[in-house]
mmCIF file of C-alpha atoms and ligand atoms in Angstrom:
data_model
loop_
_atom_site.group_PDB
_atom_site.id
_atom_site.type_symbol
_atom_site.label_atom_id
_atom_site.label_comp_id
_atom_site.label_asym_id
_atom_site.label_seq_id
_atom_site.Cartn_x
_atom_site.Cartn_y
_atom_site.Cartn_z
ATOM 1 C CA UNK A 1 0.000 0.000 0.000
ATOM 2 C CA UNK A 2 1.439 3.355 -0.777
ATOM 3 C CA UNK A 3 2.478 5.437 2.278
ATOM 4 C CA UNK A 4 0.170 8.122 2.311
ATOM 5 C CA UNK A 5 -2.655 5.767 2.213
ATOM 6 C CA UNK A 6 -1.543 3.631 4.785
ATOM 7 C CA UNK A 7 -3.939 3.898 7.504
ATOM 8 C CA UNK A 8 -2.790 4.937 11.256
ATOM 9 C CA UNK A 9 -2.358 1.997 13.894
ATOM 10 C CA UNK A 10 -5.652 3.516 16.224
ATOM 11 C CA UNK A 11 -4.684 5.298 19.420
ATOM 12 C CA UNK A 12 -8.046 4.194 20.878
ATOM 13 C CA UNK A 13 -8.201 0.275 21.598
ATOM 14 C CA UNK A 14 -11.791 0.056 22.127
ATOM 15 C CA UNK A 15 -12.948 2.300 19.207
ATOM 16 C CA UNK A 16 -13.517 5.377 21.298
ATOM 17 C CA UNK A 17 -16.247 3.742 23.985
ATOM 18 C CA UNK A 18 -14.285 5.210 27.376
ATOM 19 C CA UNK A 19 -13.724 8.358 25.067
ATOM 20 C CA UNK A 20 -17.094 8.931 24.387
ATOM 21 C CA UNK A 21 -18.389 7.606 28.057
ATOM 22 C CA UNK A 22 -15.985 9.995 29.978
ATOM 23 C CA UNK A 23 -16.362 12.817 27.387
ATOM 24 C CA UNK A 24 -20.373 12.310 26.974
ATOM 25 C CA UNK A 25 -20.429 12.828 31.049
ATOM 26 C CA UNK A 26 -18.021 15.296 31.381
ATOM 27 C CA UNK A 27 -19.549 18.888 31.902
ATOM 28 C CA UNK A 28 -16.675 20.977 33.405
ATOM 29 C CA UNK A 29 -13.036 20.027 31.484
ATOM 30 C CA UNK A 30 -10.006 21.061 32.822
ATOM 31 C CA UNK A 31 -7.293 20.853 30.740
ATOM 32 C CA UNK A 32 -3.505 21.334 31.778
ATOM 33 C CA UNK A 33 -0.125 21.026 30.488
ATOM 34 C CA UNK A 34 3.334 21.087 32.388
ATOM 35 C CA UNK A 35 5.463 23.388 34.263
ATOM 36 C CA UNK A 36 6.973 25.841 31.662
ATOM 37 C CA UNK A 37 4.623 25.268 29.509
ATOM 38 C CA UNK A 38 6.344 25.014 25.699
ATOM 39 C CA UNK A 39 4.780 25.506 22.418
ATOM 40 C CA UNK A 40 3.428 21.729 22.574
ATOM 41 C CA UNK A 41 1.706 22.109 25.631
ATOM 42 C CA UNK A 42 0.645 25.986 24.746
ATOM 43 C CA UNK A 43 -0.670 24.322 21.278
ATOM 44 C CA UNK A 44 -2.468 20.974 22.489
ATOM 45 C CA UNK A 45 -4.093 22.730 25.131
ATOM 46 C CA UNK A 46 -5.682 25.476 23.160
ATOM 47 C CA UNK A 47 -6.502 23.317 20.011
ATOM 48 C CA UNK A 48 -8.281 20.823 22.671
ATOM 49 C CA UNK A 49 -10.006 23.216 24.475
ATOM 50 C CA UNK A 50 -11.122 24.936 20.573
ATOM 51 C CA UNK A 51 -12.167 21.148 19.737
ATOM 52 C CA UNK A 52 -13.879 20.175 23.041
ATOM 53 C CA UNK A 53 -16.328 23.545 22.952
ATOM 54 C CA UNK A 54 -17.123 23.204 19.329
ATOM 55 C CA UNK A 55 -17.617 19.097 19.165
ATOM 56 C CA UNK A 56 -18.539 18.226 22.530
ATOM 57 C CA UNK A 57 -20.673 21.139 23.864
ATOM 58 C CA UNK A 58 -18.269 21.117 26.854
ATOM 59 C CA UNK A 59 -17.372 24.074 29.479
ATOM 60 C CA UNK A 60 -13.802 24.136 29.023
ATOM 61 C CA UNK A 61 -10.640 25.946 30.967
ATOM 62 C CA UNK A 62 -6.979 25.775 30.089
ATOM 63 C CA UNK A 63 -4.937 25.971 33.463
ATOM 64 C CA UNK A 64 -1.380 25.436 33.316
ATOM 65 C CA UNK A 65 1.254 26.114 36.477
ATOM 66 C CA UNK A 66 3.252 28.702 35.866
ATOM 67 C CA UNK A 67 3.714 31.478 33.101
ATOM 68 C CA UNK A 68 4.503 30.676 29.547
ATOM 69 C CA UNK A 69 6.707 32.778 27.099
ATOM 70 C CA UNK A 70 5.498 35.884 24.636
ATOM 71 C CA UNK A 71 6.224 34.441 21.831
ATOM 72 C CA UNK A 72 2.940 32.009 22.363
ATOM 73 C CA UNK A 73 0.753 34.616 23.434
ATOM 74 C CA UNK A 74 -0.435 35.479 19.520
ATOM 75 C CA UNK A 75 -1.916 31.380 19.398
ATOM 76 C CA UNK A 76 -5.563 31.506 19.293
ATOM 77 C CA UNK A 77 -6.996 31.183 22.961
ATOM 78 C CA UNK A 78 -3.800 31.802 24.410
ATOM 79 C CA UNK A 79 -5.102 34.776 26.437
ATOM 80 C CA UNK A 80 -7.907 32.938 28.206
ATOM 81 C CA UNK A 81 -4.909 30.246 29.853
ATOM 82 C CA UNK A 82 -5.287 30.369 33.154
ATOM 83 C CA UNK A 83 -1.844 30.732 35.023
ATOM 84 C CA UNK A 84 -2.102 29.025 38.418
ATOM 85 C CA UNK A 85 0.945 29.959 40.439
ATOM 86 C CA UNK A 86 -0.394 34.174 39.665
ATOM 87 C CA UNK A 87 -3.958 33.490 40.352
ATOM 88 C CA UNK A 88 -4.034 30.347 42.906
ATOM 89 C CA UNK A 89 -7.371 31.668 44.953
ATOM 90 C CA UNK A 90 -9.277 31.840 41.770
ATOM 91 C CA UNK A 91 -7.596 28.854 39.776
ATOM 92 C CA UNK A 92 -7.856 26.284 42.923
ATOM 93 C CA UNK A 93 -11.706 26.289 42.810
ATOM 94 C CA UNK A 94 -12.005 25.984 38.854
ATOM 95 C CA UNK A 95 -10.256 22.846 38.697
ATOM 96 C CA UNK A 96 -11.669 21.416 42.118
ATOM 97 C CA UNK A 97 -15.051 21.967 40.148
ATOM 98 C CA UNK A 98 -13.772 19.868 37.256
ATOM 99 C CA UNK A 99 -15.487 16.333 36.423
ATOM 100 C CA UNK A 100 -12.890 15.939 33.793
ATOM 101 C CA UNK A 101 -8.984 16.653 34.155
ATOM 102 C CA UNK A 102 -7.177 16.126 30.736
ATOM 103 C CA UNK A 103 -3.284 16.590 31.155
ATOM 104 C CA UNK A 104 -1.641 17.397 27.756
ATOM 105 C CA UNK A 105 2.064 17.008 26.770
ATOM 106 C CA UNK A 106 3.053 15.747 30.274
ATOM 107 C CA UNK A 107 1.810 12.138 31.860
ATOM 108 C CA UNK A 108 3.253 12.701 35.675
ATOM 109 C CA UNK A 109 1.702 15.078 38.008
ATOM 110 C CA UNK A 110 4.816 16.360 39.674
ATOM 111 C CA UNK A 111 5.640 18.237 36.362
ATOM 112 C CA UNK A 112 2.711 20.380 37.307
ATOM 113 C CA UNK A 113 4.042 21.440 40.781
ATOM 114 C CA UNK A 114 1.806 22.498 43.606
ATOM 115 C CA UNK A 115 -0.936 22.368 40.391
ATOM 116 C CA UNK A 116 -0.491 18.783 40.364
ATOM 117 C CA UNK A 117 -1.187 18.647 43.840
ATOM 118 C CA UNK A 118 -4.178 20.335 44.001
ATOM 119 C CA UNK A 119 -5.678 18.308 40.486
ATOM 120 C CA UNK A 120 -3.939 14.876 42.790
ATOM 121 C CA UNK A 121 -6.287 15.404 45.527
ATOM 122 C CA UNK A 122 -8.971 16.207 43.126
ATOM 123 C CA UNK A 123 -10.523 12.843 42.532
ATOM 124 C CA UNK A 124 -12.149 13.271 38.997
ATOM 125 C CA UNK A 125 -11.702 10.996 36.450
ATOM 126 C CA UNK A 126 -8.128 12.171 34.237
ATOM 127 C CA UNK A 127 -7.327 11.896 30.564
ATOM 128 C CA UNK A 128 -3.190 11.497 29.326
ATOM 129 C CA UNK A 129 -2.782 12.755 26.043
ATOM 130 C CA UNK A 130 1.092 13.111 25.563
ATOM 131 C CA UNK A 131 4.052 11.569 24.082
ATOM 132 C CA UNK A 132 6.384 11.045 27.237
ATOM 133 C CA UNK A 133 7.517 7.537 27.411
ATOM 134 C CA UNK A 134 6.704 5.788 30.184
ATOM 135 C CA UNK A 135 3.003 8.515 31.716
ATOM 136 C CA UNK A 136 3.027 7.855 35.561
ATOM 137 C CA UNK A 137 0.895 4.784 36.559
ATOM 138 C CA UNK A 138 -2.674 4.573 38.104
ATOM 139 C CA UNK A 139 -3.154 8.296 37.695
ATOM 140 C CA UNK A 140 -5.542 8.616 34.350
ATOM 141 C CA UNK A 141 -8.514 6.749 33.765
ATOM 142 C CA UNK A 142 -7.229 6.742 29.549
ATOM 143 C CA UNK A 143 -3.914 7.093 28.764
ATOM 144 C CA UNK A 144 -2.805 7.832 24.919
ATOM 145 C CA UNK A 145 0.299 8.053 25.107
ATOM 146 C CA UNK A 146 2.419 7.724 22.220
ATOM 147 C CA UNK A 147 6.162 8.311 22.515
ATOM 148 C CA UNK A 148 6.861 7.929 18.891
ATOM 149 C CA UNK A 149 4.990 10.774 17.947
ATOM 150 C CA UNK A 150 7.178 14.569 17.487
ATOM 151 C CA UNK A 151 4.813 16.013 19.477
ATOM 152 C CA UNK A 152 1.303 15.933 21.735
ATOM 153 C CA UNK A 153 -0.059 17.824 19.137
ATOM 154 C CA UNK A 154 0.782 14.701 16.429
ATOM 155 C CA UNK A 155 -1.188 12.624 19.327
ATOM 156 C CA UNK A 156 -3.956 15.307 19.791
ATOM 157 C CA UNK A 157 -4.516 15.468 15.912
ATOM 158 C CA UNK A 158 -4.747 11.636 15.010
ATOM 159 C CA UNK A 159 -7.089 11.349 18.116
ATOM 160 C CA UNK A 160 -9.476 14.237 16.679
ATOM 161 C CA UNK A 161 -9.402 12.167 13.336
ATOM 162 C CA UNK A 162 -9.514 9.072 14.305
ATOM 163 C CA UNK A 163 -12.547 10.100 16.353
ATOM 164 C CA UNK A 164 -13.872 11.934 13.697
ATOM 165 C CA UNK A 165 -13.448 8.655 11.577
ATOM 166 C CA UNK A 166 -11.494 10.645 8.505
ATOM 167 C CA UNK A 167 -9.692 8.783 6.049
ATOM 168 C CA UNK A 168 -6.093 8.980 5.620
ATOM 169 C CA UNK A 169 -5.244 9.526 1.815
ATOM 170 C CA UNK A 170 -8.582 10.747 0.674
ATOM 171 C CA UNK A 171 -8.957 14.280 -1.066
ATOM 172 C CA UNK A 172 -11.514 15.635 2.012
ATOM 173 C CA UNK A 173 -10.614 18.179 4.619
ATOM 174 C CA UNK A 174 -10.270 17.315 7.953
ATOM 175 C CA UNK A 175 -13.066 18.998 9.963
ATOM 176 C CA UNK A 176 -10.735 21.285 12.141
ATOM 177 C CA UNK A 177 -10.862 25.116 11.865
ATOM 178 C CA UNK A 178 -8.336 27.654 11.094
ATOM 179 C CA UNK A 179 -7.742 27.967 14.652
ATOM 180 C CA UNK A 180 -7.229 24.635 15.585
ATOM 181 C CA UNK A 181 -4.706 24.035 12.644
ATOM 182 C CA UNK A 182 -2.724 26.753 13.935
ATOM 183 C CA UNK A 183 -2.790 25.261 17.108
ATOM 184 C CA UNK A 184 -1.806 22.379 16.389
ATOM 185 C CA UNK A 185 1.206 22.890 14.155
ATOM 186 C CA UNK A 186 2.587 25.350 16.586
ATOM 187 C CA UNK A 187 3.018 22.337 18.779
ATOM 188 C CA UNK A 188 4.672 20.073 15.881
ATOM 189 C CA UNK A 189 6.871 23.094 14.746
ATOM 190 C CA UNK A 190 8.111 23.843 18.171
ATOM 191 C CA UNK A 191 8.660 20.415 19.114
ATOM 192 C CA UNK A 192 10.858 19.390 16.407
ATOM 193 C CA UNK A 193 12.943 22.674 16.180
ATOM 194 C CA UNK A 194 10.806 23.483 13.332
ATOM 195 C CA UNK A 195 11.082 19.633 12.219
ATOM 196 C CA UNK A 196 14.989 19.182 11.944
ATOM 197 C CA UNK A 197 14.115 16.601 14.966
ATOM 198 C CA UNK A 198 12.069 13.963 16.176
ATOM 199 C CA UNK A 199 10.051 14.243 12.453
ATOM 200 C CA UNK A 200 11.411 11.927 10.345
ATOM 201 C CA UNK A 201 7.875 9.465 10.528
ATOM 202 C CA UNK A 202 6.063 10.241 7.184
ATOM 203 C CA UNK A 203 2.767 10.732 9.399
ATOM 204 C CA UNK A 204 4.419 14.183 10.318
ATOM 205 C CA UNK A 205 3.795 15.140 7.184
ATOM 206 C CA UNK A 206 0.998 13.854 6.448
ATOM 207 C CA UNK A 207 -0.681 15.719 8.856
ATOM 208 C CA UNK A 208 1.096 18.945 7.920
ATOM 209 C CA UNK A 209 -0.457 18.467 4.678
ATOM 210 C CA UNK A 210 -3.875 18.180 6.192
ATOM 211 C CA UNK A 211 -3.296 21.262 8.751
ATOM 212 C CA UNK A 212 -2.275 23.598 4.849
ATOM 213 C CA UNK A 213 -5.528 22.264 3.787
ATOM 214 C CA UNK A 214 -7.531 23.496 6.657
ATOM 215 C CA UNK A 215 -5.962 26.938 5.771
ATOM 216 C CA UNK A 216 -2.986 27.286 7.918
ATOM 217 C CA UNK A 217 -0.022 29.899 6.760
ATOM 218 C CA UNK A 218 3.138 28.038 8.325
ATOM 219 C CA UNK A 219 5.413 30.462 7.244
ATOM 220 C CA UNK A 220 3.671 33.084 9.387
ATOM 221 C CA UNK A 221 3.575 30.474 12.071
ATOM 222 C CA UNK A 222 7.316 30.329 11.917
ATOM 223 C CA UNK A 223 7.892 34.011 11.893
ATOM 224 C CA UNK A 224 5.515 34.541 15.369
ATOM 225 C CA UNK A 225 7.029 31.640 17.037
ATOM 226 C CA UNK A 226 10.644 32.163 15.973
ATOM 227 C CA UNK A 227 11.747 35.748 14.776
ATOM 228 C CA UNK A 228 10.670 37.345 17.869
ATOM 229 C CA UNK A 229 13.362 38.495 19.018
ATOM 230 C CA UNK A 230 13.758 41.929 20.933
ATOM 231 C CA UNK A 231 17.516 43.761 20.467
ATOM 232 C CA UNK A 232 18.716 42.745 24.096
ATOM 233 C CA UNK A 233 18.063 39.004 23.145
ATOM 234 C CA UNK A 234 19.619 39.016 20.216
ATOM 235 C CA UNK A 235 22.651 40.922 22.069
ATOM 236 C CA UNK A 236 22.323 38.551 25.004
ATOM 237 C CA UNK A 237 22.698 35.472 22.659
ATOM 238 C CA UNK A 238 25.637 37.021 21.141
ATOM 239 C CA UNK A 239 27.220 37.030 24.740
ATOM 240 C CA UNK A 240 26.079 33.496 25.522
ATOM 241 C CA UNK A 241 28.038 32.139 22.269
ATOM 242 C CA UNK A 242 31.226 34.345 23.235
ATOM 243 C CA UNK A 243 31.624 34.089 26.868
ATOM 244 C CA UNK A 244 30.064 31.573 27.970
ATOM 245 C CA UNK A 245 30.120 28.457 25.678
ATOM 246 C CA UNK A 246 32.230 25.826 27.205
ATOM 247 C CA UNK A 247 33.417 22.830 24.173
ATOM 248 C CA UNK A 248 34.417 19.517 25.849
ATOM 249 C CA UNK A 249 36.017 18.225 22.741
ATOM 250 C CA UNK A 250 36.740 14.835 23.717
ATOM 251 C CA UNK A 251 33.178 14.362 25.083
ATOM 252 C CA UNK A 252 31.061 15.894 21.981
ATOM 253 C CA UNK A 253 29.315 17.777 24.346
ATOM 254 C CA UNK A 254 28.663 22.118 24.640
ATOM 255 C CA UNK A 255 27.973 23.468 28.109
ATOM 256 C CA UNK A 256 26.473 26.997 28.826
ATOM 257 C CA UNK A 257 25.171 28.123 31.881
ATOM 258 C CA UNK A 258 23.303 31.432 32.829
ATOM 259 C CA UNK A 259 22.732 33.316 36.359
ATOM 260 C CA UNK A 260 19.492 35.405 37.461
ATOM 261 C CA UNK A 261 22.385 38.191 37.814
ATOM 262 C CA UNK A 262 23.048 37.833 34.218
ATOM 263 C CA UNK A 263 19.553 37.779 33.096
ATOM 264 C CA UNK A 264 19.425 40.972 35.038
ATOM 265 C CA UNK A 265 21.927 42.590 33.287
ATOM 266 C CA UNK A 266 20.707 41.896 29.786
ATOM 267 C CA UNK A 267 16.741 42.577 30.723
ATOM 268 C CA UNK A 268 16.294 39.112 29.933
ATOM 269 C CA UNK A 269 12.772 37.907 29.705
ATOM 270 C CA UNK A 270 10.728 35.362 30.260
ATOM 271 C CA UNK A 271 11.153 33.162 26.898
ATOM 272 C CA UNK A 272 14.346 35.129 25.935
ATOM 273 C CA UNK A 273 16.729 31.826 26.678
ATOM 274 C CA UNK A 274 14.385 29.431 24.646
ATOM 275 C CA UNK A 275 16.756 27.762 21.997
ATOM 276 C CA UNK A 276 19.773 28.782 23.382
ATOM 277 C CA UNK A 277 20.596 24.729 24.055
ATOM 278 C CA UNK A 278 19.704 23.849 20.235
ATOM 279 C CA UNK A 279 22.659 26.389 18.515
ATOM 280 C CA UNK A 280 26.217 24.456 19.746
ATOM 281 C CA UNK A 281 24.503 21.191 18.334
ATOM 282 C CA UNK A 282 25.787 23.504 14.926
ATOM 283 C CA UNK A 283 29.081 22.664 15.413
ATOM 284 C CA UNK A 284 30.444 20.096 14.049
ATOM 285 C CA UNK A 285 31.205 17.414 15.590
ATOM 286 C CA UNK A 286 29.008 18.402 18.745
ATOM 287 C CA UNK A 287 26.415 15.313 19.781
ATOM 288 C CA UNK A 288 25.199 16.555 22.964
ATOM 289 C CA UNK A 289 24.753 20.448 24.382
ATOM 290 C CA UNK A 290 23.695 21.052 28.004
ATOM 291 C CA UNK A 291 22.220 24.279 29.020
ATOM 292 C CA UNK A 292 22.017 24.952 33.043
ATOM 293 C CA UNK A 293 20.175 27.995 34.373
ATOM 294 C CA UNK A 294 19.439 29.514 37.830
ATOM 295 C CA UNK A 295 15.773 29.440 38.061
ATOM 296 C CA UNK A 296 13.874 32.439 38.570
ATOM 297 C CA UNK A 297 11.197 31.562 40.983
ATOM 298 C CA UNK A 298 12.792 28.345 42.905
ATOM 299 C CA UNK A 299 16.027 27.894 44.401
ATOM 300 C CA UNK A 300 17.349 25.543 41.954
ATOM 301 C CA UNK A 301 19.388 25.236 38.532
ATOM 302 C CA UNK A 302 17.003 24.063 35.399
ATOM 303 C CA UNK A 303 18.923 22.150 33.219
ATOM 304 C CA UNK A 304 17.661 21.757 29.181
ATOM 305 C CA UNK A 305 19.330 18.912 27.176
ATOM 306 C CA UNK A 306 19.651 18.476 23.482
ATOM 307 C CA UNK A 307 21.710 16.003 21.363
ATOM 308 C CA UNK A 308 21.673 14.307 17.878
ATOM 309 C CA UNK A 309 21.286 10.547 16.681
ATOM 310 C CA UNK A 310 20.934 7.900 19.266
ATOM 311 C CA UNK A 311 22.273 9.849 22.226
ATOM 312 C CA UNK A 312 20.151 9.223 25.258
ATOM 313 C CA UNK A 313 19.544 13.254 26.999
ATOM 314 C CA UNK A 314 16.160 11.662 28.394
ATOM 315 C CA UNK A 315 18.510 8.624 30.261
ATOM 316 C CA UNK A 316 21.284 11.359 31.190
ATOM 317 C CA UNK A 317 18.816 13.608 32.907
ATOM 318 C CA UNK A 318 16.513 11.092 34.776
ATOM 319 C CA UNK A 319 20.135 9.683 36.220
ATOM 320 C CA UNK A 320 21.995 12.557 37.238
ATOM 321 C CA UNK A 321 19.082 15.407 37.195
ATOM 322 C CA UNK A 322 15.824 14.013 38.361
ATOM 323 C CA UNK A 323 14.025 14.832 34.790
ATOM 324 C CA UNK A 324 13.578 12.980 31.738
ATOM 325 C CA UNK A 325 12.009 13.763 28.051
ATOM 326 C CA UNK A 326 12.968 12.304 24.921
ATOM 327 C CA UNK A 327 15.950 10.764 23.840
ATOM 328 C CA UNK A 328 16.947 14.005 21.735
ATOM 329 C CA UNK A 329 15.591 16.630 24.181
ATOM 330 C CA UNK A 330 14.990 16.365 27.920
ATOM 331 C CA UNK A 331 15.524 18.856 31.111
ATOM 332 C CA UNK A 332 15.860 18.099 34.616
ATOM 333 C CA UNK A 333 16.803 20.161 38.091
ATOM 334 C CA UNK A 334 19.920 20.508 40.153
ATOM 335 C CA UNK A 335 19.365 21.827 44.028
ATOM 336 C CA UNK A 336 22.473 23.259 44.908
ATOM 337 C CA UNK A 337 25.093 25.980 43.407
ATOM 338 C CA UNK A 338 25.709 26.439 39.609
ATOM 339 C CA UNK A 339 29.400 25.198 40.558
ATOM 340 C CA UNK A 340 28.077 22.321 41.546
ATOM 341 C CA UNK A 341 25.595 21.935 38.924
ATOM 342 C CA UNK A 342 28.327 21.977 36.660
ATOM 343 C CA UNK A 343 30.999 19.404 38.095
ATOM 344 C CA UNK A 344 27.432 17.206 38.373
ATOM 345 C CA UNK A 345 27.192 17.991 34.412
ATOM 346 C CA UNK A 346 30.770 16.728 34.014
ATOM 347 C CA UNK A 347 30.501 13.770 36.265
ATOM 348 C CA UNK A 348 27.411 12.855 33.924
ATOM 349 C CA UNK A 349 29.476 13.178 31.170
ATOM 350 C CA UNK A 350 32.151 11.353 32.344
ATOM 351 C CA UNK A 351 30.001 8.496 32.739
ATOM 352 C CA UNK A 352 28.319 8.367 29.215
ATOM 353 C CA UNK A 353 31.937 8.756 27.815
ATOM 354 C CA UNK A 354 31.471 5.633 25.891
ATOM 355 C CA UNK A 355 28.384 6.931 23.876
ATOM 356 C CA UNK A 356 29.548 10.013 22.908
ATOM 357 C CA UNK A 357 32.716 8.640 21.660
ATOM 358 C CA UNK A 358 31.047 6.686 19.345
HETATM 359 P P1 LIG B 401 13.162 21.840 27.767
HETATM 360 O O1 LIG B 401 14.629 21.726 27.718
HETATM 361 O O2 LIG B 401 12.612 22.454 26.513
HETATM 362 O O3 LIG B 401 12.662 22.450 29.031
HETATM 363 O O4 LIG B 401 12.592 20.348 27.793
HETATM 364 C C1 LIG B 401 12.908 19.436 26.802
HETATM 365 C C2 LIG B 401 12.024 18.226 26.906
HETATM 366 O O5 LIG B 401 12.252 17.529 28.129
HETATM 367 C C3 LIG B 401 10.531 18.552 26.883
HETATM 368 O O6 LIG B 401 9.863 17.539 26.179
HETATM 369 C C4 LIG B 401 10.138 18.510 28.310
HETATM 370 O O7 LIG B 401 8.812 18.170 28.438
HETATM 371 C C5 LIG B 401 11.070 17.469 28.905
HETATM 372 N N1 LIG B 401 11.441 17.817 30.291
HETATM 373 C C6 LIG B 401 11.996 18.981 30.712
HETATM 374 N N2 LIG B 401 12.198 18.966 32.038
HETATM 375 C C7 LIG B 401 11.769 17.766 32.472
HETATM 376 C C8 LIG B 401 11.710 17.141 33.774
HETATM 377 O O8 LIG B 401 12.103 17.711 34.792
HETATM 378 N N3 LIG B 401 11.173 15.884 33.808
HETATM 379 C C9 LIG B 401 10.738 15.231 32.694
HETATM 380 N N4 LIG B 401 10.229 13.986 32.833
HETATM 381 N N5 LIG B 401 10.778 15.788 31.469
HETATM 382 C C10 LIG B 401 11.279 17.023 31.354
HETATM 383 MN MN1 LIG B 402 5.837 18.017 23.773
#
């Protein structure tokens, strides 16, 4: 059969029944997405909620922990997201009123903080819609989660077809608005560093292809998400790449690391460091970059990972940093000084010697 007819393995086992039984009872959604909430979770979250109101009839709120970067605020429904660690008196009652929690782009609750908590203690029935391997047992009622996939907004879309029983390979338009599309390739662009990663599944495309028919202008999509930049970030990078990229030649691997007091002196904003951890994967020869960070509201150092080919970030960072992700992105946390944080990095290193010789 020819690729683009093939049709997708389902993502639903039972054809939809516990869909349609939690979804059909379900008046008050909550839907939420992790701590630092990306473009994936910014994306799935909004083109759910879109879908939800105008296929299910449902009373629907976005609620996600903390606050998420500019450059997402232009994606339909973005300014209706409801940030929980600004507004906790008002948020707290909204999602203790939910029947319906459905957590998008993460599948553990502890990436949601003291949100996770409160939707924890909150015994409703939950939803998993992401593409972390291995979601957090016992916690969701249905769990699609599909590590495979570039992005939750890859899993979101197939679901809304495969619900919507479209055919893959047929001439018709997918019945998903303007808005929705957008939505939804936001997450898949952002996810895949505009797919140079994690994309290489024909499905990606296939779905692209779908998302231009229902009207979307990627090009602009590109341009909001990615040339964004104010002068101080673009300056700021600049100093990043000359004083304070660190090549460990023998290991493959790029090491940068920023301080609050540095983001102070460069009016760095919220958002401004996103992508920093992609650029020394440009040089050649580089297979893994590591980007550490004081966080600004916690006393802790955020750590982003990025690497090409088989190179394991996601095993690195649940080993040595508490965190996890995907084999060719991940993150994780280090309690203690950035000194520290660093000579941690380098012990980590040290260890997966053998792979990055390779
Ligand atoms: P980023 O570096 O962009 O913050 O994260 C890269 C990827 O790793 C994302 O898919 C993100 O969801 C995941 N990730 C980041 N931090 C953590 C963490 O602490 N735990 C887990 N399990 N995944 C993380
Ligand atoms: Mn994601």
């Amino acid at each position: 059969m020819d690729a683009g007819c093939r049709p997708y393995q389902p993502l639903l086992e039972d054809g939809g029944r516990a869909w349609h039984e939690l979804l059909s009872a379900a008046r008050h959604i909550v839907i939420t997405a992790h701590r630092g909430p990306d473009g994936d979770a910014i994306g799935s979250t909004t083109a759910l909620a879109a879908w939800l109101r105008r296929c299910w009839d449902a009373d629907v709120h976005i609620v996600v922990p903390n606050i998420f970067p500019d450059f997402l605020k232009w994606i339909p429904l973005a300014d209706e997201i409801l940030v929980y660690d600004k507004h906790e008196a008002d948020v707290r009652p909204i999602v203790e009123q939910a029947d319906l929690v459905i957590m998008c782009d993460h599948g553990e609750l502890s990436r949601m903080w003291t949100l996770g908590d409160v939707v924890r203690n909150h015994t409703t029935p939950r939803i998993i819609i992401d593409h972390h391997p291995n979601p957090e047992a016992g916690i969701a009622d249905i769990v699609i989660c599909h590590p495979e996939c570039s992005s939750c907004c890859e899993v979101l879309m197939r679901l809304i077809l495969e619900l919507d029983g479209y055919a893959m390979g047929t001439a018709a338009r997918p019945d998903i608005t303007h808005d929705e599309a957008t939505s939804l390739y936001t997450g898949m662009m952002t996810d895949t560093g505009a797919f140079t990663y994690a994309s290489n599944r024909p499905e990606v495309f296939e779905l692209i292809a779908l998302l231009l028919r229902c009207g979307i202008d990627k090009d602009i999509i590109y341009r909001n998400v990615f040339h964004t930049y104010s002068p101080a970030r673009m300056k700021f990078q600049g100093y990043m790449l000359y004083s304070k990229l660190y090549v460990w030649k023998k290991a493959h691997t790029a090491i940068m690391t920023l301080t609050n007091a540095e983001r102070r002196r460069f009016g760095i904003l919220n958002g401004d460091t996103e992508g920093l951890v992609n650029m020394p994967l440009q040089i050649l020869g580089i297979k893994l970059s590591i980007f550490l960070r004081e966080d600004t509201e916690q006393p802790c150092i955020r750590l982003s990972l990025r690497s090409v080919d088989d190179f394991p970030c996601n095993d690195l960072a649940a080993e040595f940093f508490g965190g996890g992700g995907h084999r060719n992105a991940a993150g994780g946390e280090f309690w203690g000084t950035m000194d520290d944080a660093v000579e941690h990095v380098k012990r980590a290193v040290q260890k997966y010697l053998p792979k990055l010789r390779d």
